[in-house]
Short mmCIF file of C-alpha atoms in Angstrom, two decimals:
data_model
loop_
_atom_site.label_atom_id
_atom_site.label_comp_id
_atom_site.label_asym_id
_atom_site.label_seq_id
_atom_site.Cartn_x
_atom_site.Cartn_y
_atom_site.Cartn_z
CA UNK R 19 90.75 98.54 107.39
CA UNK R 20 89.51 95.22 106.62
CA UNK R 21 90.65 95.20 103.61
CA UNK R 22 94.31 95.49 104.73
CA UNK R 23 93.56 93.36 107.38
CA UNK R 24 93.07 90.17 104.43
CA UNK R 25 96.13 91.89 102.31
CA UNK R 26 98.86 91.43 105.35
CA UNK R 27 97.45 87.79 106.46
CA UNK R 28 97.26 86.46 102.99
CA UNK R 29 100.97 87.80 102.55
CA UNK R 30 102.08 85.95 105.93
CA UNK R 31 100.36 82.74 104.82
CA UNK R 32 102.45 83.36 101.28
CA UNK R 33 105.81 84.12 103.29
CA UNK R 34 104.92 80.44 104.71
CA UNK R 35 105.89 78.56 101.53
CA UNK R 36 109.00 81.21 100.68
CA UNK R 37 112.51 79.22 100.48
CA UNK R 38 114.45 81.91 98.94
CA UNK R 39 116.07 84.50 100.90
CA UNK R 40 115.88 87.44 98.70
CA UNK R 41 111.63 86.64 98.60
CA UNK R 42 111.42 86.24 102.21
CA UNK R 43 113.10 89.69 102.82
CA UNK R 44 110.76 91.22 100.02
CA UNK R 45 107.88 89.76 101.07
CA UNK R 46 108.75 90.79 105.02
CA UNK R 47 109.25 93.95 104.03
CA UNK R 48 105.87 94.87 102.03
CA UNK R 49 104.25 93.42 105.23
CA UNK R 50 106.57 95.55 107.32
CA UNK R 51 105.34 98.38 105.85
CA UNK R 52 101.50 97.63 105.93
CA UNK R 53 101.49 97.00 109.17
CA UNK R 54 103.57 100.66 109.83
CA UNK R 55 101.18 102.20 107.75
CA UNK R 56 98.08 100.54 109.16
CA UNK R 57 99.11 100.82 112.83
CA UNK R 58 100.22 104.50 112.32
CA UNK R 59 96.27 105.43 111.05
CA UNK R 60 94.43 103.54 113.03
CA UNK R 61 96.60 105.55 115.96
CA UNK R 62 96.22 108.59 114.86
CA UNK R 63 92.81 108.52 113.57
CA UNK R 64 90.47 105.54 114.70
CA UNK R 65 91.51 104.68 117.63
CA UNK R 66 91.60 108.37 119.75
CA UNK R 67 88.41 109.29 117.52
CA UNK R 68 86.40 106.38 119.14
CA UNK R 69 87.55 106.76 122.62
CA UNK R 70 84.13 106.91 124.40
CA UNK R 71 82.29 104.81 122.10
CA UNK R 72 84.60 101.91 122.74
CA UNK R 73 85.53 100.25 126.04
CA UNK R 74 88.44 101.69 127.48
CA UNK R 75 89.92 98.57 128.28
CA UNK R 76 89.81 97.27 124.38
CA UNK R 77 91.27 100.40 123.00
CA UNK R 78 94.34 100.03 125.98
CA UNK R 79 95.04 96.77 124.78
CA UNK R 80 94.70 97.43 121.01
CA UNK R 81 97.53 100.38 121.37
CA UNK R 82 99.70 97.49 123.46
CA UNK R 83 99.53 94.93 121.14
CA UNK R 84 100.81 97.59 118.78
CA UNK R 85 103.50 98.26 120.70
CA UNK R 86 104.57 94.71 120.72
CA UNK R 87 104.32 94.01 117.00
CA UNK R 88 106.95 97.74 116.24
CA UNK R 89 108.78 95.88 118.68
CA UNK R 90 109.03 92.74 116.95
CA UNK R 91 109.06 93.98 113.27
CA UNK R 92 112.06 96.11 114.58
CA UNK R 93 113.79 92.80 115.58
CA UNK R 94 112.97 90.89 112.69
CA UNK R 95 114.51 94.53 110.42
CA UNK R 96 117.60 94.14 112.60
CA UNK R 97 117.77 90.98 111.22
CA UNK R 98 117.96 89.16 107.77
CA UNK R 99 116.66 86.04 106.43
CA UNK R 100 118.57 82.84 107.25
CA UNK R 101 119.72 84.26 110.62
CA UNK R 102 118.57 82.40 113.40
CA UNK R 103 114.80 82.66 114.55
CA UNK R 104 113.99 85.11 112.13
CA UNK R 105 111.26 82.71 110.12
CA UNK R 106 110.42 81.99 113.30
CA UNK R 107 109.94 85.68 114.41
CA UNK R 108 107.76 86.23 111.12
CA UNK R 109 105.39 83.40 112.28
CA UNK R 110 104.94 84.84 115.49
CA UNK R 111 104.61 88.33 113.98
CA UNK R 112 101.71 86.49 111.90
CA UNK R 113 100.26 84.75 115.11
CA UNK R 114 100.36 87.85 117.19
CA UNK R 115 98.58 90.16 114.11
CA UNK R 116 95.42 87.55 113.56
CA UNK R 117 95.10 87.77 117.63
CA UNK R 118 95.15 91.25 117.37
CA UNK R 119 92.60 91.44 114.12
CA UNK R 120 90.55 88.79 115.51
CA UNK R 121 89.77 91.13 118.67
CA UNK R 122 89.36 94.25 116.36
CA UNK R 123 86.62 92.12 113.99
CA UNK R 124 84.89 89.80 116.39
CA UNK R 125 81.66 90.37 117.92
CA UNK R 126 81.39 92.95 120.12
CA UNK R 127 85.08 94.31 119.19
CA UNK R 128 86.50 97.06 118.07
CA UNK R 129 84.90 97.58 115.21
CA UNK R 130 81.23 96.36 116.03
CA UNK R 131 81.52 98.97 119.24
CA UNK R 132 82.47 101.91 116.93
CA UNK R 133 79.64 101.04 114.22
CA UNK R 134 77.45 102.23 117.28
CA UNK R 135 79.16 105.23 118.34
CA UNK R 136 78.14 108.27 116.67
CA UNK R 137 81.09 109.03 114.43
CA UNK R 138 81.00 109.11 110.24
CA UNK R 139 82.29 105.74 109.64
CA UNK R 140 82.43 106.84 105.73
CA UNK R 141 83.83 110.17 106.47
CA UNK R 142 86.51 108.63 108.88
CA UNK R 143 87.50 105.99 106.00
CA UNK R 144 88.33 108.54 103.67
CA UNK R 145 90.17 110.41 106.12
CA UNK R 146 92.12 107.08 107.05
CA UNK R 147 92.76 106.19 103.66
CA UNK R 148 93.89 109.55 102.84
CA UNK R 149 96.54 109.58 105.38
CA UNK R 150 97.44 105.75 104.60
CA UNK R 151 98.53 107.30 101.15
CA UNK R 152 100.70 109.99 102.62
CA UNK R 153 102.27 107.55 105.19
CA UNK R 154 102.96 104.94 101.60
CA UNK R 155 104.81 107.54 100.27
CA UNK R 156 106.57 108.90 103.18
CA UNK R 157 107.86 105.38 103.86
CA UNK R 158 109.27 104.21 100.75
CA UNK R 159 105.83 102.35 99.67
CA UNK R 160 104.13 102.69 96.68
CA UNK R 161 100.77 103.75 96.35
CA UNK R 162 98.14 101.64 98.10
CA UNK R 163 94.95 100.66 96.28
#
C-alpha cells in the first residue's frame, strides 16, 4: 500500500507542471483510478480486517476522508480540464490524499497499529493485491505492477 501511496503523489506532483489539456485529463485520470482502486481494497480488506487492533476513532476517520476524496474525484470527472477550479480541485485532491497518507504512515497510525495486531500482514498483502488486480481490470485500468 505504500507503494501506491509514492505512485499517486509522485503523479500529483507531475500533474503540477502539466500545461496541456489532453495530459492533465490523462494524467487525472490514471490517478483517478488508483485512488478507486486503492480506496476500494483498503475498504474491503484492511480496514474491517483490523478493526480491533486499530483505534476506532482512526479507522472512522480514515473511511471519512474517503468519502470526501469519491466526492471530490467525482467533481473533478464531472468536469474537464480548463474549466474553472478544476486544477485547483486536483491540488486539493493532492493536499487532502498526503493528509490522509500522512495519518495512515505516521507513528502510531494506521499502519504502525496494525503491524501489532495479530493479523498476516504478508497474507493480507497478497490478498489486497490480488483484488487490486481484479478491481484494474474491472475499471478500465491496466494491470498494476
Amino acid at each position: 500500500m505504500k507503494r501506491d501511496h509514492r505512485e499517486v503523489e509522485g503523479w500529483f506532483d507531475e500533474y503540477e507542471q502539466l500545461e496541456d489539456d489532453a495530459d492533465k485529463l490523462e494524467l487525472f485520470n490514471k490517478i483517478a483510478l488508483a485512488l478507486k482502486v486503492h480506496t476500494t481494497i483498503e475498504e474491503e480488506i484492511f480496514y474491517p480486517e483490523e478493526r480491533g487492533d486499530v483505534e476506532e476513532d482512526m479507522l472512522d476517520e480514515a473511511y471519512v476522508e474517503h468519502d470526501g476524496a469519491k466526492k471530490l474525484i467525482a467533481e473533478i470527472e464531472a468536469m474537464k480540464p480548463g474549466d474553472e477550479f478544476y486544477d485547483a480541485k486536483v491540488k486539493v485532491l493532492g493536499e487532502y490524499i498526503k493528509h490522509h497518507v500522512k495519518e495512515e504512515e505516521q507513528p502510531g497510525g494506521i499502519f504502525a497499529q496494525a503491524k501489532k495486531g495479530d493479523e498476516d500482514l504478508d497474507a493480507m498483502g497478497e490478498r489486497l493485491d490480488a483484488r487490486k488486480q481484479e478491481l484494474m481490470a474491472e475499471m478500465g485500468g491496466q494491470k498494476a505492477n
